[in-house]
CSV table of C-alpha atoms in Angstrom, one decimal:
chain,number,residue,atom,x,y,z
O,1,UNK,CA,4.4,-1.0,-18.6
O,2,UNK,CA,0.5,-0.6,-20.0
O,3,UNK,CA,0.0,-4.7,-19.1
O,4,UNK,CA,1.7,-4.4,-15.6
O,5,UNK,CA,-0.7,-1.2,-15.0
O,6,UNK,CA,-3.4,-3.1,-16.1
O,7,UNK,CA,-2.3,-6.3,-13.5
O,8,UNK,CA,-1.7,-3.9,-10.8
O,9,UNK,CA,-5.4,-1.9,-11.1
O,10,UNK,CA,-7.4,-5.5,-11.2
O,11,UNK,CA,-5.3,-7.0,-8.2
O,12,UNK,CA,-5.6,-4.3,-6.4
O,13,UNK,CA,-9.9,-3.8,-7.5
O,14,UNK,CA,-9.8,-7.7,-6.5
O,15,UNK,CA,-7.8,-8.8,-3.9
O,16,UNK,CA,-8.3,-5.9,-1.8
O,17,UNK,CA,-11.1,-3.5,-2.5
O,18,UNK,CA,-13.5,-6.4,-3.3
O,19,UNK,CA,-13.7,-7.4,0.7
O,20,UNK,CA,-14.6,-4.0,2.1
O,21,UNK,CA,-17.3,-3.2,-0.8
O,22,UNK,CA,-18.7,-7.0,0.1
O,23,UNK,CA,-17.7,-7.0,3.6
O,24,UNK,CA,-22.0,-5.9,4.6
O,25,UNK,CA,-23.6,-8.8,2.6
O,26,UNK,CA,-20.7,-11.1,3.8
O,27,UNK,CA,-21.7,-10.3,7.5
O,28,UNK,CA,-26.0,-10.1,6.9
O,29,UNK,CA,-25.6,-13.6,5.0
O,30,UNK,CA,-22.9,-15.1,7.8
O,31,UNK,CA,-23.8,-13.7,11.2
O,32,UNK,CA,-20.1,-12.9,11.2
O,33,UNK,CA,-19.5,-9.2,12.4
O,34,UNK,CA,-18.1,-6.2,10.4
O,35,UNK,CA,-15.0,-6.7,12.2
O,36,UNK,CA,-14.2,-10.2,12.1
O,37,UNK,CA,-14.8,-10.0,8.1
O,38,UNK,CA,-12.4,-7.4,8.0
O,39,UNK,CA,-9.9,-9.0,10.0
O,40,UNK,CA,-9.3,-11.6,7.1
O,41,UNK,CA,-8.4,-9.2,4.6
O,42,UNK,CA,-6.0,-7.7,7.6
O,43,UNK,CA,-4.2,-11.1,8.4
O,44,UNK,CA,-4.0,-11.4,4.4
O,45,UNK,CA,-2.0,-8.6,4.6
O,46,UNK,CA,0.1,-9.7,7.6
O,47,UNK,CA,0.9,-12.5,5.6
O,48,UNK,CA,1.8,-10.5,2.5
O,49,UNK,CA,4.3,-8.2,4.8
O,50,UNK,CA,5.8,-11.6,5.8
O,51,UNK,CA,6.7,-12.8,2.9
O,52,UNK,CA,7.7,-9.8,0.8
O,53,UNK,CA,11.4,-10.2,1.8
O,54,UNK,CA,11.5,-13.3,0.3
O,55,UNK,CA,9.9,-12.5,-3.0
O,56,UNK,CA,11.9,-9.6,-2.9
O,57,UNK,CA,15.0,-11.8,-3.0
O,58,UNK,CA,13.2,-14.0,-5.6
O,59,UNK,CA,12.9,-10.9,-7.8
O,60,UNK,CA,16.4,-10.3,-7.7
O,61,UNK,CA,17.3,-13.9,-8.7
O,62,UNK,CA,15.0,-15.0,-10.9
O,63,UNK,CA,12.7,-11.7,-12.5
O,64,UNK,CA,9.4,-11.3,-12.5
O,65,UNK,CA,7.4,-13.3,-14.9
O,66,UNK,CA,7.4,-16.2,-13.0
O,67,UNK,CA,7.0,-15.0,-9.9
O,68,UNK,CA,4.1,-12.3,-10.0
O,69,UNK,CA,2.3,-15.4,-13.0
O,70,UNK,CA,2.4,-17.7,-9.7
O,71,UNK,CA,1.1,-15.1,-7.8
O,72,UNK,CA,-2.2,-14.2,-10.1
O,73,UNK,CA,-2.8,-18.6,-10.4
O,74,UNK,CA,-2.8,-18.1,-6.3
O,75,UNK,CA,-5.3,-15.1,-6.6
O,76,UNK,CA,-7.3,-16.8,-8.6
O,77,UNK,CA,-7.4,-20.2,-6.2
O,78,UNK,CA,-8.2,-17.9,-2.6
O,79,UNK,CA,-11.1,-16.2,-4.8
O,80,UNK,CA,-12.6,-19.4,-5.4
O,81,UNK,CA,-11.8,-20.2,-1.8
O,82,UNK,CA,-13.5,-17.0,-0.5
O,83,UNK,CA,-16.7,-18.3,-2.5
O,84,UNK,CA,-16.8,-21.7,-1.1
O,85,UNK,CA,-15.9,-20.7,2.5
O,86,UNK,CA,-18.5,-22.8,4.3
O,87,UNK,CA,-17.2,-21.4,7.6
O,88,UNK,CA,-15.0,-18.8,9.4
O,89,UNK,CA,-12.2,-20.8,9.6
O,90,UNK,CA,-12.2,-21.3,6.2
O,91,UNK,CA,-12.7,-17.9,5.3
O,92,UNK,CA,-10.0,-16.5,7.3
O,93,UNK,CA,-7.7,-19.7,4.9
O,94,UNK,CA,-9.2,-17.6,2.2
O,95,UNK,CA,-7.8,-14.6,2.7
O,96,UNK,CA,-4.6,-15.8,4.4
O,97,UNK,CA,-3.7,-17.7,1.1
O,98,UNK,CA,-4.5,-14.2,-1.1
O,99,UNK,CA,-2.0,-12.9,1.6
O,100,UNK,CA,0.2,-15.4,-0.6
O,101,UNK,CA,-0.9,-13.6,-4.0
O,102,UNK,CA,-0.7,-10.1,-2.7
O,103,UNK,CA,3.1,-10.5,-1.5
O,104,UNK,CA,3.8,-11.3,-5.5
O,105,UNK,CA,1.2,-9.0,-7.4
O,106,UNK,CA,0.5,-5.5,-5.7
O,107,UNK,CA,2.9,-2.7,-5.5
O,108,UNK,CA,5.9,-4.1,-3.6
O,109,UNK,CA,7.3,-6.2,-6.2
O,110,UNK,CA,5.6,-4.0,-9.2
O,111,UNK,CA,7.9,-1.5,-7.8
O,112,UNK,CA,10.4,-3.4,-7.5
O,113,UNK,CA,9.6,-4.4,-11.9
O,114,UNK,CA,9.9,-0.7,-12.6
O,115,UNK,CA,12.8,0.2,-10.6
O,116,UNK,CA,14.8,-2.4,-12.0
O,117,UNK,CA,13.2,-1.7,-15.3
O,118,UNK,CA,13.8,1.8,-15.5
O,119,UNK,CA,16.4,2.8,-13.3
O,120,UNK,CA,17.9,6.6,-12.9
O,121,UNK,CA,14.4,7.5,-14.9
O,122,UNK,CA,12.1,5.7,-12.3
O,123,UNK,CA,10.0,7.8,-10.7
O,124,UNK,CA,7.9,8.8,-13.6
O,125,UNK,CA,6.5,5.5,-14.9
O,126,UNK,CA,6.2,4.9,-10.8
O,127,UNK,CA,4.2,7.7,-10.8
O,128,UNK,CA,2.0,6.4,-13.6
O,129,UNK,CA,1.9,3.0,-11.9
O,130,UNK,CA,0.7,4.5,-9.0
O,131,UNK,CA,-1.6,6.9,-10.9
O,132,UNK,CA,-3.6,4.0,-12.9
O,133,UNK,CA,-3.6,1.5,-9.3
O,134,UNK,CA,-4.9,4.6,-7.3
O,135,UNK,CA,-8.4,3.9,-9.4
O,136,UNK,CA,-8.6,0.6,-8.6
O,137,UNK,CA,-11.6,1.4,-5.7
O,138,UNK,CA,-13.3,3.7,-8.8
O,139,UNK,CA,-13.3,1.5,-11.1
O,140,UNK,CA,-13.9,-2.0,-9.3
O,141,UNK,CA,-15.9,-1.0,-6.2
O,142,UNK,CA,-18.7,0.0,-8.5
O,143,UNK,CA,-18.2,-3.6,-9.9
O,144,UNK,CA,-18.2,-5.6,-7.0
O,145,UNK,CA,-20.9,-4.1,-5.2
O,146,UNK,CA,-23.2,-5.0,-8.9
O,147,UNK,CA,-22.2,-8.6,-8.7
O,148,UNK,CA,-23.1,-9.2,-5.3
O,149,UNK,CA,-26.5,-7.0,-5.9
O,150,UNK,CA,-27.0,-9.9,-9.2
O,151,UNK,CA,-25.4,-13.2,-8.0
O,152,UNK,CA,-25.1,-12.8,-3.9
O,153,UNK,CA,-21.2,-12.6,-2.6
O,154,UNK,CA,-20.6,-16.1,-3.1
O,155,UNK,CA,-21.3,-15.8,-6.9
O,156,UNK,CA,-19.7,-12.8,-7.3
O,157,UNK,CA,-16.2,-13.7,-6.0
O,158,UNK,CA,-16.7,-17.2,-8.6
O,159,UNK,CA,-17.1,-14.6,-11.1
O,160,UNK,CA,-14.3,-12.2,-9.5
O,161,UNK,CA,-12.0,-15.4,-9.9
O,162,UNK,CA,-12.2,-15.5,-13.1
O,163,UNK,CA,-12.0,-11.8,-14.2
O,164,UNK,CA,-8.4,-12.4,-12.0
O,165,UNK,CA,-7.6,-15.3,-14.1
O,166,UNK,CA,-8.1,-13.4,-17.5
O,167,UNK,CA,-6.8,-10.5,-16.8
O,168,UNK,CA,-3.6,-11.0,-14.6
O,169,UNK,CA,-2.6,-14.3,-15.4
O,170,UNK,CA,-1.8,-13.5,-19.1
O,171,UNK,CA,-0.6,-10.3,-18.6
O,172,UNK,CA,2.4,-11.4,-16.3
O,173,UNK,CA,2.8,-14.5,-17.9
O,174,UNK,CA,3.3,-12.8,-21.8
O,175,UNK,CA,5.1,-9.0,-20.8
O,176,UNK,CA,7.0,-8.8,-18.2
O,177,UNK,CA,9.8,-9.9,-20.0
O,178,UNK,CA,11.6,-6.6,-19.7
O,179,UNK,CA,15.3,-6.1,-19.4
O,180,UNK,CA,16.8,-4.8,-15.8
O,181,UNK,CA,18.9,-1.7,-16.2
O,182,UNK,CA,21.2,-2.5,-14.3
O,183,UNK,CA,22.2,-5.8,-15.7
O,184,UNK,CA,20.2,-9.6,-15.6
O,185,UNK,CA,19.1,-11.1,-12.6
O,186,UNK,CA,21.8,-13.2,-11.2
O,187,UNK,CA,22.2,-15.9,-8.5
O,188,UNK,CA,22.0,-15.3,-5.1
O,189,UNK,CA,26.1,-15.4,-3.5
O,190,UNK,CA,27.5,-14.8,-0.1
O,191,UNK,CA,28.8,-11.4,-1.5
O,192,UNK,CA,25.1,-9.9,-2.5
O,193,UNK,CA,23.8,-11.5,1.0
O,194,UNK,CA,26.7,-9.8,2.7
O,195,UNK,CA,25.5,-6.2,0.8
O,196,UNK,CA,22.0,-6.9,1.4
O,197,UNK,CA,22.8,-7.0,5.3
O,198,UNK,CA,24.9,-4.2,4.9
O,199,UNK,CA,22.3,-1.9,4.3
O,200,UNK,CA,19.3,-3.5,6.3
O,201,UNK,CA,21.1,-3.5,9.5
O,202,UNK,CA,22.6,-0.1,9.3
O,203,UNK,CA,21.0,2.7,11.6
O,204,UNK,CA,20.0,4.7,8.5
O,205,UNK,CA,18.0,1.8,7.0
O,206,UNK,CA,16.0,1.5,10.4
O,207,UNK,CA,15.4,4.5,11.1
O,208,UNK,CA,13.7,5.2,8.0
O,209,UNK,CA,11.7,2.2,8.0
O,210,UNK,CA,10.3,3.0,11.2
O,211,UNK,CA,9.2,6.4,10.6
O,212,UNK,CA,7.7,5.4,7.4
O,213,UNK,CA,5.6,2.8,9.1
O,214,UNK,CA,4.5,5.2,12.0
O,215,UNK,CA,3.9,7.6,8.5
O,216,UNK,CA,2.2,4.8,7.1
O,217,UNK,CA,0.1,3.8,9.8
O,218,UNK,CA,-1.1,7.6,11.2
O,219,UNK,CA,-2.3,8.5,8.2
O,220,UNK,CA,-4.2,5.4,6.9
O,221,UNK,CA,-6.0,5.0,10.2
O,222,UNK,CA,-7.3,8.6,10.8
O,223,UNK,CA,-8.4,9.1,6.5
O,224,UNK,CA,-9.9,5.5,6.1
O,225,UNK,CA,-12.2,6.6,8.7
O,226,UNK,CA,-13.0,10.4,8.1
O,227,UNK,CA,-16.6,8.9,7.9
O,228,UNK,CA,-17.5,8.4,11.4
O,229,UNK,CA,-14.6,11.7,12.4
O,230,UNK,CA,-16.4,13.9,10.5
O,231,UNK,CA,-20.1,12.3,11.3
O,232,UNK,CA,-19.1,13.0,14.8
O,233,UNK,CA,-18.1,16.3,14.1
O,234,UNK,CA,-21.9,16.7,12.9
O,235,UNK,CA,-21.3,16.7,9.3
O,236,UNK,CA,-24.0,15.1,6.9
O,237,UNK,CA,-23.3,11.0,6.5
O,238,UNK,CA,-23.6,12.4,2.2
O,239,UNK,CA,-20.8,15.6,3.1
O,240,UNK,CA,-19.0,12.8,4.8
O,241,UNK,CA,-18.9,10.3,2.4
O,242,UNK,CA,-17.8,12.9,-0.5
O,243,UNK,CA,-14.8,13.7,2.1
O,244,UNK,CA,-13.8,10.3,1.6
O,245,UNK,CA,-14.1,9.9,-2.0
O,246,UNK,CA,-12.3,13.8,-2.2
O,247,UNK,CA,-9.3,12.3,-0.1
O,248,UNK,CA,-8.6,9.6,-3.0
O,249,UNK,CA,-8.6,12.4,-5.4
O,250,UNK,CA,-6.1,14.2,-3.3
O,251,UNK,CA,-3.8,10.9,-4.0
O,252,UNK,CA,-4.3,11.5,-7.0
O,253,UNK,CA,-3.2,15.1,-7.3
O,254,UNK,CA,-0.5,14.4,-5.1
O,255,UNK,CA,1.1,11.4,-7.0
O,256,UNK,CA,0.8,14.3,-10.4
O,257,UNK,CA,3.0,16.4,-8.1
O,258,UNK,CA,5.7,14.2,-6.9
O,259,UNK,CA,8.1,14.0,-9.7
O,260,UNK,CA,8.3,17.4,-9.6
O,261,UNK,CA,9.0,17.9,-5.8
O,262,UNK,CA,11.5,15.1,-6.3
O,263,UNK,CA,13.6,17.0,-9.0
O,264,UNK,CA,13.5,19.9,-6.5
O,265,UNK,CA,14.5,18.1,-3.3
O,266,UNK,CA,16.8,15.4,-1.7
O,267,UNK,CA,15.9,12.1,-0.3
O,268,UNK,CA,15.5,13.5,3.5
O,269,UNK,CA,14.1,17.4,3.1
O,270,UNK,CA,11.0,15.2,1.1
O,271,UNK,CA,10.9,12.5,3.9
O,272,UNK,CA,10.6,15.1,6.2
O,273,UNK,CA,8.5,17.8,4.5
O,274,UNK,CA,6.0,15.1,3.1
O,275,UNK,CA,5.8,13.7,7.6
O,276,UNK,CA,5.0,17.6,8.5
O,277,UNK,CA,2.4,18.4,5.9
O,278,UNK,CA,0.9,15.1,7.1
O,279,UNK,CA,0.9,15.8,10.7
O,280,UNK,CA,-0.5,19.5,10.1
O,281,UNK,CA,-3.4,17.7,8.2
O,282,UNK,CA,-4.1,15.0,11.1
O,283,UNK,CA,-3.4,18.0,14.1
O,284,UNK,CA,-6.5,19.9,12.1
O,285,UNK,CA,-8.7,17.3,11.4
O,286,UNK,CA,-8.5,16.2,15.3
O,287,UNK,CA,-8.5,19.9,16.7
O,288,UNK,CA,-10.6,21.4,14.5
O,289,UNK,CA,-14.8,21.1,14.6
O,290,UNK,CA,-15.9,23.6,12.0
O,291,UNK,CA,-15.9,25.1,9.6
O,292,UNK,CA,-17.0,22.4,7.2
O,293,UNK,CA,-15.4,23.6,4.3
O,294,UNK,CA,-11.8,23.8,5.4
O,295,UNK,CA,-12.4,20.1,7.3
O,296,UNK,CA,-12.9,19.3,3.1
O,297,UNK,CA,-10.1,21.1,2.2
O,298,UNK,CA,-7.8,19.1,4.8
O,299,UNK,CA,-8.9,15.9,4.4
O,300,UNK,CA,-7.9,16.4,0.6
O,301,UNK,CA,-4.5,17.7,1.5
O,302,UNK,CA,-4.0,14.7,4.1
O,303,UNK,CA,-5.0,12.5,0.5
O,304,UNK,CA,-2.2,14.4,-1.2
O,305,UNK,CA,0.4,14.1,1.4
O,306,UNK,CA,-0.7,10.0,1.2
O,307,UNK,CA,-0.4,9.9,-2.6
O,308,UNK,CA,3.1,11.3,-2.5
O,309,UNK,CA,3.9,8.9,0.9
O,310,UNK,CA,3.3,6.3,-1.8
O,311,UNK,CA,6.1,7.2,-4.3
O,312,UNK,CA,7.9,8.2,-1.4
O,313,UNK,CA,8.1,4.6,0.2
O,314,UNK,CA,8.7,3.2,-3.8
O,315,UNK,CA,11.6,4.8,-3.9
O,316,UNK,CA,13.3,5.4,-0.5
O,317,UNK,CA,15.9,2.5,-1.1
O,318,UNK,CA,16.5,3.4,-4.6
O,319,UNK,CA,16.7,7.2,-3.6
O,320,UNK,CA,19.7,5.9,-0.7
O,321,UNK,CA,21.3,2.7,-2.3
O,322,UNK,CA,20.7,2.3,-5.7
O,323,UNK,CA,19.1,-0.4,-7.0
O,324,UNK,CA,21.7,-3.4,-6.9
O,325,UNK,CA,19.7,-6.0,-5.2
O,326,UNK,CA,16.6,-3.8,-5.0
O,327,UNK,CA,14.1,-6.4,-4.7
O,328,UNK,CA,15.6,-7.8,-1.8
O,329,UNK,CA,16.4,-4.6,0.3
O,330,UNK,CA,12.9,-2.8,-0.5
O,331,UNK,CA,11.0,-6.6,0.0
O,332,UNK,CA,12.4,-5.8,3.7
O,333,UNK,CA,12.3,-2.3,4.0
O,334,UNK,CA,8.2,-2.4,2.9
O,335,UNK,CA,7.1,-5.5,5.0
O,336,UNK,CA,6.2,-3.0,8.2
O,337,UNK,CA,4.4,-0.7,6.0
O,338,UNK,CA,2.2,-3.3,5.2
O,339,UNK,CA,2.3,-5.1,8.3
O,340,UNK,CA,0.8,-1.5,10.0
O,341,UNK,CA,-1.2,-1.0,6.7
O,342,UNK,CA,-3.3,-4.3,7.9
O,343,UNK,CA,-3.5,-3.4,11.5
O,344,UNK,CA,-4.7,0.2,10.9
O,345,UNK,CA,-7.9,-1.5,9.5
O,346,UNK,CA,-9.3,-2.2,13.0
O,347,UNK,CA,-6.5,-0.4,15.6
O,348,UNK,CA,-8.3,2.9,14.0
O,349,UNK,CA,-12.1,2.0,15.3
O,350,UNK,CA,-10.5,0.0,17.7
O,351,UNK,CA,-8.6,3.2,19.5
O,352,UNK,CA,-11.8,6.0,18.7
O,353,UNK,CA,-14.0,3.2,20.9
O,354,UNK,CA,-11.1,3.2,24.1
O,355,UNK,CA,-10.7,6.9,23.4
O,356,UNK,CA,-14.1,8.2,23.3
O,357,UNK,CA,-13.8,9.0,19.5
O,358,UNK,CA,-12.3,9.6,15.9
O,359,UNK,CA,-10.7,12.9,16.9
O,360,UNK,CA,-9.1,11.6,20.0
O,361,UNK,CA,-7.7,9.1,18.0
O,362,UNK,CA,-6.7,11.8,15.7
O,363,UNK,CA,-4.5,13.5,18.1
O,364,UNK,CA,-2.6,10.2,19.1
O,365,UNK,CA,-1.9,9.7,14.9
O,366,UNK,CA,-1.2,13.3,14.6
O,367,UNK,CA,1.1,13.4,17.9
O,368,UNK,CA,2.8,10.0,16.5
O,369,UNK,CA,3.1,11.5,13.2
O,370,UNK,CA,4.5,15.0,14.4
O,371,UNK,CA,7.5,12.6,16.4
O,372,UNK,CA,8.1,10.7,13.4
O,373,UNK,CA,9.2,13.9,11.6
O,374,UNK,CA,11.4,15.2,14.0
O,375,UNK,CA,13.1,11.8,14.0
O,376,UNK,CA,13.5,11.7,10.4
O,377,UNK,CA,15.2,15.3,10.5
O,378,UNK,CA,18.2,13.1,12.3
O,379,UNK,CA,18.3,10.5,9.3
O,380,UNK,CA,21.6,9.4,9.6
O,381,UNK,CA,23.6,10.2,6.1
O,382,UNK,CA,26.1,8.4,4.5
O,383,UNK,CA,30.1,9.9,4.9
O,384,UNK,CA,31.4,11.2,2.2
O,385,UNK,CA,33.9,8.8,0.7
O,386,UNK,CA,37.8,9.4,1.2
O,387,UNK,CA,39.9,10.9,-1.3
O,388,UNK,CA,42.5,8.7,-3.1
């Protein structure tokens, strides 16, 4: 558990946070706009939502040391990539093959480790998974943005590249070696394909999955960018900033929270409670002007009700259908979530400029968000089983 929280925080630190820390230097040293820098690291991700159903399968079959060992070598390969990127194209190969290595290394199929590790006693070691990964910006951001400041961007991701290599590559290759709960990995057969289907084509499955990605999607685009909301709103750029950094430590202290609000609910009222608290936040921040002080108050909030949206999505599946062929089944049920997670990056900006601003956009995520929760009030549920 300690060596996969320790992958997950520098593959997270690396082959995510590194690119938006970087992304100014990248663009003063290239000519290449904001945009089109951050649009790698987006169609990385697109490429990490398309594969996740298959390592989610691969999980299944084979465990994990293999698979997330490959997918640190593959890290390590687009980092050096990234460094040697003599021009866009090349750069966008970059960050389309790390698309490769986040599909095997970042939460996905880390939750998938722990679900099939732990079983029935799950959520807590997800919690502190998603505790020690939520301080990957904290602790590598800082990092980053000194080894560009010492050896330019180009040096810095060599040197990133090999941090990655020392760290990850060792760590999955030498403990993750633990036994699933629920019995060995086995082969893939017609039977398990036939279950798998069973559950991802059933009404309940999509339902869910599309209300967590409208979740997912809503409330990434409007608190990645309470910067330029709240700058607009006349705030201070150094109030603003602090806003940002207080909405990760609202993931935080929501993520502490959630195994408690687990014991004390079922699988829909904390769908559905955790979709309303989120939409209230979003309706406020886009409504509301002034005062300063509560804007604060709710941005942190809308961090909570993201840091329990994050155990939330790890363990919708296992929550609904156990964990027999988990990987497979939440490999599918997450790949929209990140699919959204990427396009948020840019639709966000994208919409405030078409709009007129960040809280217009605000009241489309908020209104989006509000009709997600009164869908997942109708969550289909499973009929009870016959009597004998």
């Amino acid at each position: 558990m300690t060596a996969l929280c320790l992958a997950q925080i520098t593959s997270w630190g690396l082959l995510f946070y590194s690119l938006p820390v970087a992304v100014v230097p990248v663009s003063a040293d290239t000519g290449w706009s904001h945009t089109t820098v951050t649009a790698a690291l987006a169609a990385g991700l697109l490429v990490s939502a398309v594969l996740g159903v298959r390592v989610g399968r691969l999980l299944d079959v084979r465990g994990p040391r293999a698979l997330m060992t490959t997918g640190s070598v593959i890290g390590v390969l687009a980092l050096l990539l990234v460094a040697w990127s003599p021009n866009l194209p090349m750069f966008f190969a970059a960050w389309l093959l790390a698309g490769f290595a986040q599909s095997a290394v970042l939460y996905p199929p880390a939750f998938a480790v722990i679900t099939r590790w732990y079983g029935p006693w799950r959520v807590g070691p997800l919690t502190t998974l998603t505790l020690v990964g939520g301080f990957a910006s904290t602790v590598f951001a800082p990092l980053v943005a000194f080894l560009v400041e010492v050896f330019g961007w180009r040096g810095s991701y060599l040197v990133m590249a090999v941090i990655l290599a020392l760290v990850t590559i060792p760590l999955h290759a030498l403990f993750l070696n633990g036994p699933w709960s629920d019995g060995a990995p086995v082969r893939a057969t017609t039977a398990a394909t036939a279950e798998i289907r069973q559950v991802t084509r059933s009404a309940r499955f999509r339902i869910l999955q599309i209300t967590m990605a409208v979740a997912t999607f809503t409330l990434f685009a409007v608190t990645i960018n309470i910067i330029p909301m709240f700058l607009e709103r006349g705030m201070s750029y150094e109030m603003a900033a602090l806003s940002l950094g207080l909405v990760g430590a609202g993931q935080v202290i929501g993520r502490i929270g959630y195994p408690q609000f687990a014991r004390a609910t079922t699988p829909r009222m904390r769908t559905v409670t955790v979709f309303i608290a989120g939409a209230a936040a979003l309706w406020v921040l886009a409504l509301l002007p002034q005062p300063y002080w509560l804007l604060v108050a709710v941005a942190i909030l809308a961090g909570g009700v993201r840091g329990c949206h994050t155990l939330l999505q790890a363990t919708a599946v296992s929550d609904r259908w156990g964990t027999k062929n988990f990987g497979a089944i939440n490999g599918a049920f997450v790949a929209p979530m990140t699919a959204v997670g990427a396009v948020a990056l840019v639709a966000g900006p994208g919409l405030a400029e078409l709009l007129g601003g960040y809280p217009a956009m605000a009241v489309i995520m908020a209104a989006l968000l509000t009709g997600a929760a009164l869908v997942a009030m109708r969550e289909p549920q499973p009929r009870p089983a016959p009597h004998p």
